[in-house]
Amino acid sequence: MSWGLQERPAIRPPARMKYDALRKQELLLLPERIVQLNETAGAILRLCDGQRTVGELTHELEAKYGQPGLQDDIAEFLTQAAEEGWVERWI
C-alpha cells in the first residue's frame, strides 16, 4: 500500500532510533533485534515522528540533500518499513 502525502508515519513502538557515534551509524532498536541503517534510511526514520506528513518529510529531505523528486523513493522506503513493522500510519 502506497503512502499519501497527508499521512503521518511514526516509528512503531517499542522501536526507537539511536545513533552509534563509534560506528557513525544510525540504528533502529527493536525487541530482540538491532537494524543497522544507511544514512538515507536513518534520515527518513528520524523524521517519522507521527507529526510530519509524508509531504513535509519529503520537502525536508529534498531541501537537506538539495535533490528534488524524492517522493517516490521515500514512499517506497516507507512501504517496505511498514511491511517490516518499523513504522505505522498515524491519523
mmCIF file of N, CA, C and O in Angstrom:
data_model
loop_
_atom_site.group_PDB
_atom_site.id
_atom_site.type_symbol
_atom_site.label_atom_id
_atom_site.label_comp_id
_atom_site.label_asym_id
_atom_site.label_seq_id
_atom_site.Cartn_x
_atom_site.Cartn_y
_atom_site.Cartn_z
ATOM 1 N N MET A 1 0.844 -1.181 0.000
ATOM 2 C CA MET A 1 0.000 0.000 0.000
ATOM 3 C C MET A 1 0.889 1.244 0.000
ATOM 4 O O MET A 1 1.814 1.360 0.777
ATOM 5 N N SER A 2 0.593 2.142 -0.866
ATOM 6 C CA SER A 2 1.388 3.359 -1.012
ATOM 7 C C SER A 2 1.026 4.389 0.058
ATOM 8 O O SER A 2 -0.048 4.338 0.647
ATOM 9 N N TRP A 3 1.927 5.300 0.277
ATOM 10 C CA TRP A 3 1.735 6.356 1.270
ATOM 11 C C TRP A 3 1.273 7.637 0.593
ATOM 12 O O TRP A 3 1.893 8.094 -0.361
ATOM 13 N N GLY A 4 0.196 8.236 1.115
ATOM 14 C CA GLY A 4 -0.284 9.515 0.623
ATOM 15 C C GLY A 4 0.483 10.659 1.263
ATOM 16 O O GLY A 4 1.059 10.509 2.348
ATOM 17 N N LEU A 5 0.480 11.799 0.607
ATOM 18 C CA LEU A 5 1.237 12.959 1.094
ATOM 19 C C LEU A 5 0.751 13.473 2.437
ATOM 20 O O LEU A 5 1.512 14.100 3.173
ATOM 21 N N GLN A 6 -0.503 13.223 2.786
ATOM 22 C CA GLN A 6 -1.051 13.741 4.046
ATOM 23 C C GLN A 6 -0.958 12.742 5.205
ATOM 24 O O GLN A 6 -1.299 13.075 6.333
ATOM 25 N N GLU A 7 -0.488 11.543 4.931
ATOM 26 C CA GLU A 7 -0.350 10.552 6.002
ATOM 27 C C GLU A 7 0.859 10.884 6.864
ATOM 28 O O GLU A 7 1.821 11.481 6.405
ATOM 29 N N ARG A 8 0.781 10.481 8.114
ATOM 30 C CA ARG A 8 1.827 10.790 9.093
ATOM 31 C C ARG A 8 2.473 9.501 9.596
ATOM 32 O O ARG A 8 1.909 8.826 10.454
ATOM 33 N N PRO A 9 3.659 9.172 9.070
ATOM 34 C CA PRO A 9 4.333 7.959 9.544
ATOM 35 C C PRO A 9 4.995 8.173 10.899
ATOM 36 O O PRO A 9 5.456 9.263 11.218
ATOM 37 N N ALA A 10 5.004 7.115 11.686
ATOM 38 C CA ALA A 10 5.656 7.151 13.001
ATOM 39 C C ALA A 10 6.357 5.815 13.229
ATOM 40 O O ALA A 10 5.883 4.770 12.782
ATOM 41 N N ILE A 11 7.481 5.879 13.909
ATOM 42 C CA ILE A 11 8.162 4.645 14.278
ATOM 43 C C ILE A 11 7.249 3.872 15.217
ATOM 44 O O ILE A 11 6.677 4.431 16.153
ATOM 45 N N ARG A 12 7.113 2.611 14.942
ATOM 46 C CA ARG A 12 6.174 1.769 15.689
ATOM 47 C C ARG A 12 6.777 1.352 17.028
ATOM 48 O O ARG A 12 7.829 0.736 17.072
ATOM 49 N N PRO A 13 6.095 1.698 18.121
ATOM 50 C CA PRO A 13 6.597 1.295 19.435
ATOM 51 C C PRO A 13 6.645 -0.223 19.551
ATOM 52 O O PRO A 13 5.813 -0.897 18.948
ATOM 53 N N PRO A 14 7.592 -0.751 20.252
ATOM 54 C CA PRO A 14 8.573 -0.109 21.119
ATOM 55 C C PRO A 14 9.884 0.237 20.423
ATOM 56 O O PRO A 14 10.883 0.516 21.074
ATOM 57 N N ALA A 15 9.908 0.190 19.090
ATOM 58 C CA ALA A 15 11.133 0.521 18.355
ATOM 59 C C ALA A 15 11.563 1.950 18.649
ATOM 60 O O ALA A 15 10.737 2.819 18.948
ATOM 61 N N ARG A 16 12.875 2.180 18.556
ATOM 62 C CA ARG A 16 13.392 3.540 18.724
ATOM 63 C C ARG A 16 14.693 3.674 17.965
ATOM 64 O O ARG A 16 15.374 2.695 17.677
ATOM 65 N N MET A 17 15.014 4.908 17.642
ATOM 66 C CA MET A 17 16.233 5.222 16.907
ATOM 67 C C MET A 17 17.359 5.531 17.883
ATOM 68 O O MET A 17 17.136 6.072 18.962
ATOM 69 N N LYS A 18 18.579 5.183 17.467
ATOM 70 C CA LYS A 18 19.770 5.522 18.246
ATOM 71 C C LYS A 18 20.917 5.744 17.267
ATOM 72 O O LYS A 18 21.047 5.000 16.293
ATOM 73 N N TYR A 19 21.734 6.751 17.549
ATOM 74 C CA TYR A 19 22.908 6.986 16.727
ATOM 75 C C TYR A 19 24.117 6.392 17.436
ATOM 76 O O TYR A 19 24.386 6.711 18.594
ATOM 77 N N ASP A 20 24.846 5.518 16.748
ATOM 78 C CA ASP A 20 26.058 4.917 17.293
ATOM 79 C C ASP A 20 27.230 5.788 16.869
ATOM 80 O O ASP A 20 27.672 5.732 15.720
ATOM 81 N N ALA A 21 27.706 6.611 17.794
ATOM 82 C CA ALA A 21 28.778 7.566 17.489
ATOM 83 C C ALA A 21 30.085 6.854 17.148
ATOM 84 O O ALA A 21 30.852 7.346 16.316
ATOM 85 N N LEU A 22 30.331 5.725 17.751
ATOM 86 C CA LEU A 22 31.561 4.984 17.484
ATOM 87 C C LEU A 22 31.610 4.509 16.028
ATOM 88 O O LEU A 22 32.611 4.672 15.352
ATOM 89 N N ARG A 23 30.504 3.957 15.573
ATOM 90 C CA ARG A 23 30.426 3.454 14.188
ATOM 91 C C ARG A 23 29.935 4.510 13.202
ATOM 92 O O ARG A 23 29.914 4.267 11.998
ATOM 93 N N LYS A 24 29.469 5.641 13.750
ATOM 94 C CA LYS A 24 28.896 6.714 12.925
ATOM 95 C C LYS A 24 27.783 6.164 12.042
ATOM 96 O O LYS A 24 27.772 6.318 10.834
ATOM 97 N N GLN A 25 26.820 5.522 12.719
ATOM 98 C CA GLN A 25 25.740 4.865 12.010
ATOM 99 C C GLN A 25 24.441 4.953 12.813
ATOM 100 O O GLN A 25 24.453 4.855 14.035
ATOM 101 N N GLU A 26 23.345 5.129 12.089
ATOM 102 C CA GLU A 26 22.018 5.121 12.703
ATOM 103 C C GLU A 26 21.598 3.670 12.941
ATOM 104 O O GLU A 26 21.842 2.786 12.111
ATOM 105 N N LEU A 27 20.962 3.446 14.080
ATOM 106 C CA LEU A 27 20.457 2.124 14.430
ATOM 107 C C LEU A 27 18.972 2.219 14.748
ATOM 108 O O LEU A 27 18.517 3.195 15.337
ATOM 109 N N LEU A 28 18.242 1.201 14.374
ATOM 110 C CA LEU A 28 16.847 1.065 14.767
ATOM 111 C C LEU A 28 16.812 -0.073 15.771
ATOM 112 O O LEU A 28 17.150 -1.214 15.438
ATOM 113 N N LEU A 29 16.466 0.256 17.002
ATOM 114 C CA LEU A 29 16.430 -0.736 18.069
ATOM 115 C C LEU A 29 15.029 -1.319 18.175
ATOM 116 O O LEU A 29 14.057 -0.596 18.405
ATOM 117 N N LEU A 30 14.941 -2.615 17.973
ATOM 118 C CA LEU A 30 13.679 -3.346 18.022
ATOM 119 C C LEU A 30 13.795 -4.414 19.106
ATOM 120 O O LEU A 30 14.903 -4.775 19.495
ATOM 121 N N PRO A 31 12.684 -4.938 19.574
ATOM 122 C CA PRO A 31 12.771 -6.032 20.539
ATOM 123 C C PRO A 31 13.583 -7.191 19.954
ATOM 124 O O PRO A 31 13.279 -7.666 18.862
ATOM 125 N N GLU A 32 14.632 -7.548 20.643
ATOM 126 C CA GLU A 32 15.475 -8.680 20.279
ATOM 127 C C GLU A 32 16.192 -8.534 18.939
ATOM 128 O O GLU A 32 16.640 -9.520 18.348
ATOM 129 N N ARG A 33 16.305 -7.283 18.436
ATOM 130 C CA ARG A 33 16.954 -7.096 17.144
ATOM 131 C C ARG A 33 17.434 -5.658 17.004
ATOM 132 O O ARG A 33 16.789 -4.730 17.486
ATOM 133 N N ILE A 34 18.568 -5.483 16.334
ATOM 134 C CA ILE A 34 19.088 -4.156 16.004
ATOM 135 C C ILE A 34 19.282 -4.113 14.495
ATOM 136 O O ILE A 34 19.897 -5.012 13.913
ATOM 137 N N VAL A 35 18.745 -3.073 13.862
ATOM 138 C CA VAL A 35 18.894 -2.910 12.422
ATOM 139 C C VAL A 35 19.869 -1.770 12.177
ATOM 140 O O VAL A 35 19.655 -0.646 12.646
ATOM 141 N N GLN A 36 20.950 -2.063 11.448
ATOM 142 C CA GLN A 36 21.907 -1.030 11.068
ATOM 143 C C GLN A 36 21.383 -0.363 9.802
ATOM 144 O O GLN A 36 21.141 -1.037 8.801
ATOM 145 N N LEU A 37 21.212 0.946 9.863
ATOM 146 C CA LEU A 37 20.615 1.690 8.759
ATOM 147 C C LEU A 37 21.667 2.471 7.985
ATOM 148 O O LEU A 37 22.632 2.968 8.571
ATOM 149 N N ASN A 38 21.446 2.619 6.691
ATOM 150 C CA ASN A 38 22.309 3.521 5.942
ATOM 151 C C ASN A 38 21.865 4.951 6.220
ATOM 152 O O ASN A 38 20.846 5.188 6.886
ATOM 153 N N GLU A 39 22.618 5.921 5.745
ATOM 154 C CA GLU A 39 22.342 7.326 6.053
ATOM 155 C C GLU A 39 20.946 7.752 5.607
ATOM 156 O O GLU A 39 20.228 8.444 6.336
ATOM 157 N N THR A 40 20.544 7.319 4.428
ATOM 158 C CA THR A 40 19.241 7.710 3.890
ATOM 159 C C THR A 40 18.095 7.138 4.725
ATOM 160 O O THR A 40 17.164 7.859 5.088
ATOM 161 N N ALA A 41 18.167 5.857 5.025
ATOM 162 C CA ALA A 41 17.120 5.234 5.838
ATOM 163 C C ALA A 41 17.042 5.892 7.209
ATOM 164 O O ALA A 41 15.956 6.164 7.723
ATOM 165 N N GLY A 42 18.203 6.181 7.802
ATOM 166 C CA GLY A 42 18.230 6.855 9.099
ATOM 167 C C GLY A 42 17.603 8.233 9.037
ATOM 168 O O GLY A 42 16.850 8.621 9.936
ATOM 169 N N ALA A 43 17.899 8.973 7.964
ATOM 170 C CA ALA A 43 17.342 10.326 7.815
ATOM 171 C C ALA A 43 15.824 10.281 7.700
ATOM 172 O O ALA A 43 15.122 11.107 8.285
ATOM 173 N N ILE A 44 15.307 9.317 6.956
ATOM 174 C CA ILE A 44 13.852 9.194 6.797
ATOM 175 C C ILE A 44 13.210 8.818 8.131
ATOM 176 O O ILE A 44 12.257 9.468 8.583
ATOM 177 N N LEU A 45 13.727 7.785 8.766
ATOM 178 C CA LEU A 45 13.112 7.311 10.008
ATOM 179 C C LEU A 45 13.203 8.344 11.124
ATOM 180 O O LEU A 45 12.307 8.432 11.964
ATOM 181 N N ARG A 46 14.259 9.145 11.157
ATOM 182 C CA ARG A 46 14.377 10.196 12.180
ATOM 183 C C ARG A 46 13.229 11.198 12.079
ATOM 184 O O ARG A 46 12.835 11.800 13.076
ATOM 185 N N LEU A 47 12.683 11.369 10.887
ATOM 186 C CA LEU A 47 11.589 12.326 10.690
ATOM 187 C C LEU A 47 10.208 11.693 10.890
ATOM 188 O O LEU A 47 9.197 12.394 10.877
ATOM 189 N N CYS A 48 10.151 10.396 11.077
ATOM 190 C CA CYS A 48 8.872 9.698 11.265
ATOM 191 C C CYS A 48 8.453 9.789 12.729
ATOM 192 O O CYS A 48 8.650 8.869 13.521
ATOM 193 N N ASP A 49 7.866 10.925 13.066
ATOM 194 C CA ASP A 49 7.501 11.199 14.457
ATOM 195 C C ASP A 49 5.991 11.237 14.685
ATOM 196 O O ASP A 49 5.533 11.545 15.773
ATOM 197 N N GLY A 50 5.208 10.951 13.647
ATOM 198 C CA GLY A 50 3.756 11.000 13.765
ATOM 199 C C GLY A 50 3.195 12.405 13.661
ATOM 200 O O GLY A 50 1.984 12.597 13.653
ATOM 201 N N GLN A 51 4.065 13.397 13.573
ATOM 202 C CA GLN A 51 3.640 14.796 13.451
ATOM 203 C C GLN A 51 3.770 15.291 12.010
ATOM 204 O O GLN A 51 2.902 15.995 11.520
ATOM 205 N N ARG A 52 4.861 14.930 11.362
ATOM 206 C CA ARG A 52 5.102 15.361 9.986
ATOM 207 C C ARG A 52 4.329 14.475 9.019
ATOM 208 O O ARG A 52 4.268 13.260 9.184
ATOM 209 N N THR A 53 3.803 15.090 7.975
ATOM 210 C CA THR A 53 3.180 14.320 6.904
ATOM 211 C C THR A 53 4.275 13.808 5.975
ATOM 212 O O THR A 53 5.417 14.286 6.021
ATOM 213 N N VAL A 54 3.921 12.877 5.119
ATOM 214 C CA VAL A 54 4.878 12.389 4.125
ATOM 215 C C VAL A 54 5.331 13.542 3.236
ATOM 216 O O VAL A 54 6.500 13.640 2.881
ATOM 217 N N GLY A 55 4.417 14.461 2.910
ATOM 218 C CA GLY A 55 4.772 15.627 2.101
ATOM 219 C C GLY A 55 5.798 16.513 2.800
ATOM 220 O O GLY A 55 6.762 16.968 2.185
ATOM 221 N N GLU A 56 5.598 16.768 4.087
ATOM 222 C CA GLU A 56 6.538 17.596 4.855
ATOM 223 C C GLU A 56 7.887 16.899 4.988
ATOM 224 O O GLU A 56 8.943 17.527 4.833
ATOM 225 N N LEU A 57 7.842 15.621 5.261
ATOM 226 C CA LEU A 57 9.056 14.829 5.389
ATOM 227 C C LEU A 57 9.845 14.865 4.072
ATOM 228 O O LEU A 57 11.061 15.081 4.059
ATOM 229 N N THR A 58 9.148 14.686 2.960
ATOM 230 C CA THR A 58 9.781 14.722 1.643
ATOM 231 C C THR A 58 10.409 16.083 1.390
ATOM 232 O O THR A 58 11.555 16.167 0.937
ATOM 233 N N HIS A 59 9.677 17.148 1.680
ATOM 234 C CA HIS A 59 10.196 18.507 1.478
ATOM 235 C C HIS A 59 11.473 18.735 2.296
ATOM 236 O O HIS A 59 12.447 19.288 1.783
ATOM 237 N N GLU A 60 11.473 18.307 3.546
ATOM 238 C CA GLU A 60 12.651 18.476 4.405
ATOM 239 C C GLU A 60 13.866 17.742 3.847
ATOM 240 O O GLU A 60 14.977 18.273 3.832
ATOM 241 N N LEU A 61 13.648 16.511 3.379
ATOM 242 C CA LEU A 61 14.764 15.730 2.866
ATOM 243 C C LEU A 61 15.262 16.258 1.522
ATOM 244 O O LEU A 61 16.465 16.258 1.255
ATOM 245 N N GLU A 62 14.346 16.721 0.675
ATOM 246 C CA GLU A 62 14.761 17.319 -0.599
ATOM 247 C C GLU A 62 15.599 18.565 -0.358
ATOM 248 O O GLU A 62 16.604 18.788 -1.042
ATOM 249 N N ALA A 63 15.210 19.373 0.632
ATOM 250 C CA ALA A 63 15.985 20.573 0.966
ATOM 251 C C ALA A 63 17.339 20.199 1.580
ATOM 252 O O ALA A 63 18.366 20.787 1.236
ATOM 253 N N LYS A 64 17.342 19.218 2.459
ATOM 254 C CA LYS A 64 18.576 18.807 3.134
ATOM 255 C C LYS A 64 19.617 18.300 2.137
ATOM 256 O O LYS A 64 20.796 18.613 2.247
ATOM 257 N N TYR A 65 19.179 17.499 1.178
ATOM 258 C CA TYR A 65 20.104 16.892 0.226
ATOM 259 C C TYR A 65 20.193 17.654 -1.099
ATOM 260 O O TYR A 65 20.960 17.264 -1.977
ATOM 261 N N GLY A 66 19.396 18.725 -1.245
ATOM 262 C CA GLY A 66 19.436 19.506 -2.480
ATOM 263 C C GLY A 66 19.054 18.692 -3.704
ATOM 264 O O GLY A 66 19.611 18.872 -4.781
ATOM 265 N N GLN A 67 18.102 17.801 -3.515
ATOM 266 C CA GLN A 67 17.709 16.904 -4.593
ATOM 267 C C GLN A 67 16.190 16.818 -4.670
ATOM 268 O O GLN A 67 15.559 16.248 -3.779
ATOM 269 N N PRO A 68 15.585 17.365 -5.707
ATOM 270 C CA PRO A 68 14.129 17.252 -5.860
ATOM 271 C C PRO A 68 13.718 15.868 -6.359
ATOM 272 O O PRO A 68 14.556 15.083 -6.806
ATOM 273 N N GLY A 69 12.435 15.586 -6.249
ATOM 274 C CA GLY A 69 11.891 14.349 -6.797
ATOM 275 C C GLY A 69 12.122 13.109 -5.960
ATOM 276 O O GLY A 69 12.193 12.005 -6.499
ATOM 277 N N LEU A 70 12.193 13.254 -4.641
ATOM 278 C CA LEU A 70 12.435 12.103 -3.767
ATOM 279 C C LEU A 70 11.159 11.410 -3.295
ATOM 280 O O LEU A 70 11.228 10.388 -2.632
ATOM 281 N N GLN A 71 10.016 11.969 -3.633
ATOM 282 C CA GLN A 71 8.747 11.472 -3.092
ATOM 283 C C GLN A 71 8.536 9.981 -3.340
ATOM 284 O O GLN A 71 8.175 9.239 -2.422
ATOM 285 N N ASP A 72 8.761 9.510 -4.545
ATOM 286 C CA ASP A 72 8.528 8.091 -4.850
ATOM 287 C C ASP A 72 9.474 7.185 -4.071
ATOM 288 O O ASP A 72 9.066 6.135 -3.571
ATOM 289 N N ASP A 73 10.740 7.589 -3.970
ATOM 290 C CA ASP A 73 11.721 6.788 -3.228
ATOM 291 C C ASP A 73 11.375 6.731 -1.749
ATOM 292 O O ASP A 73 11.486 5.674 -1.122
ATOM 293 N N ILE A 74 10.944 7.853 -1.192
ATOM 294 C CA ILE A 74 10.575 7.895 0.222
ATOM 295 C C ILE A 74 9.331 7.044 0.474
ATOM 296 O O ILE A 74 9.283 6.264 1.430
ATOM 297 N N ALA A 75 8.338 7.169 -0.403
ATOM 298 C CA ALA A 75 7.113 6.368 -0.256
ATOM 299 C C ALA A 75 7.429 4.873 -0.354
ATOM 300 O O ALA A 75 6.885 4.058 0.398
ATOM 301 N N GLU A 76 8.331 4.501 -1.262
ATOM 302 C CA GLU A 76 8.717 3.096 -1.402
ATOM 303 C C GLU A 76 9.427 2.602 -0.137
ATOM 304 O O GLU A 76 9.139 1.505 0.351
ATOM 305 N N PHE A 77 10.323 3.423 0.404
ATOM 306 C CA PHE A 77 11.002 3.031 1.640
ATOM 307 C C PHE A 77 10.001 2.873 2.777
ATOM 308 O O PHE A 77 10.063 1.911 3.536
ATOM 309 N N LEU A 78 9.067 3.825 2.913
ATOM 310 C CA LEU A 78 8.070 3.750 3.979
ATOM 311 C C LEU A 78 7.198 2.500 3.846
ATOM 312 O O LEU A 78 6.839 1.878 4.847
ATOM 313 N N THR A 79 6.873 2.126 2.621
ATOM 314 C CA THR A 79 6.089 0.912 2.391
ATOM 315 C C THR A 79 6.862 -0.308 2.878
ATOM 316 O O THR A 79 6.316 -1.170 3.589
ATOM 317 N N GLN A 80 8.146 -0.381 2.529
ATOM 318 C CA GLN A 80 8.973 -1.502 2.975
ATOM 319 C C GLN A 80 9.134 -1.489 4.497
ATOM 320 O O GLN A 80 9.075 -2.544 5.138
ATOM 321 N N ALA A 81 9.336 -0.300 5.066
ATOM 322 C CA ALA A 81 9.496 -0.180 6.519
ATOM 323 C C ALA A 81 8.215 -0.611 7.238
ATOM 324 O O ALA A 81 8.267 -1.249 8.292
ATOM 325 N N ALA A 82 7.066 -0.278 6.672
ATOM 326 C CA ALA A 82 5.794 -0.692 7.265
ATOM 327 C C ALA A 82 5.634 -2.210 7.195
ATOM 328 O O ALA A 82 5.167 -2.836 8.147
ATOM 329 N N GLU A 83 6.043 -2.805 6.078
ATOM 330 C CA GLU A 83 5.966 -4.260 5.940
ATOM 331 C C GLU A 83 6.872 -4.958 6.954
ATOM 332 O O GLU A 83 6.551 -6.045 7.434
ATOM 333 N N GLU A 84 7.991 -4.327 7.292
ATOM 334 C CA GLU A 84 8.915 -4.877 8.287
ATOM 335 C C GLU A 84 8.413 -4.634 9.716
ATOM 336 O O GLU A 84 8.968 -5.169 10.669
ATOM 337 N N GLY A 85 7.398 -3.784 9.863
ATOM 338 C CA GLY A 85 6.867 -3.466 11.184
ATOM 339 C C GLY A 85 7.612 -2.340 11.884
ATOM 340 O O GLY A 85 7.480 -2.166 13.087
ATOM 341 N N TRP A 86 8.390 -1.562 11.125
ATOM 342 C CA TRP A 86 9.172 -0.474 11.706
ATOM 343 C C TRP A 86 8.362 0.804 11.878
ATOM 344 O O TRP A 86 8.603 1.563 12.802
ATOM 345 N N VAL A 87 7.444 1.075 10.952
ATOM 346 C CA VAL A 87 6.634 2.307 11.012
ATOM 347 C C VAL A 87 5.159 1.960 10.871
ATOM 348 O O VAL A 87 4.792 0.890 10.386
ATOM 349 N N GLU A 88 4.337 2.902 11.301
ATOM 350 C CA GLU A 88 2.895 2.768 11.168
ATOM 351 C C GLU A 88 2.318 4.107 10.777
ATOM 352 O O GLU A 88 2.964 5.140 10.915
ATOM 353 N N ARG A 89 1.090 4.081 10.295
ATOM 354 C CA ARG A 89 0.391 5.305 9.895
ATOM 355 C C ARG A 89 -0.299 5.910 11.110
ATOM 356 O O ARG A 89 -1.005 5.216 11.827
ATOM 357 N N TRP A 90 -0.085 7.224 11.316
ATOM 358 C CA TRP A 90 -0.793 7.955 12.354
ATOM 359 C C TRP A 90 -1.848 8.811 11.683
ATOM 360 O O TRP A 90 -1.607 9.405 10.642
ATOM 361 N N ILE A 91 -2.987 8.880 12.289
ATOM 362 C CA ILE A 91 -4.091 9.672 11.710
ATOM 363 C C ILE A 91 -4.230 10.963 12.465
ATOM 364 O O ILE A 91 -4.083 11.039 13.640
#
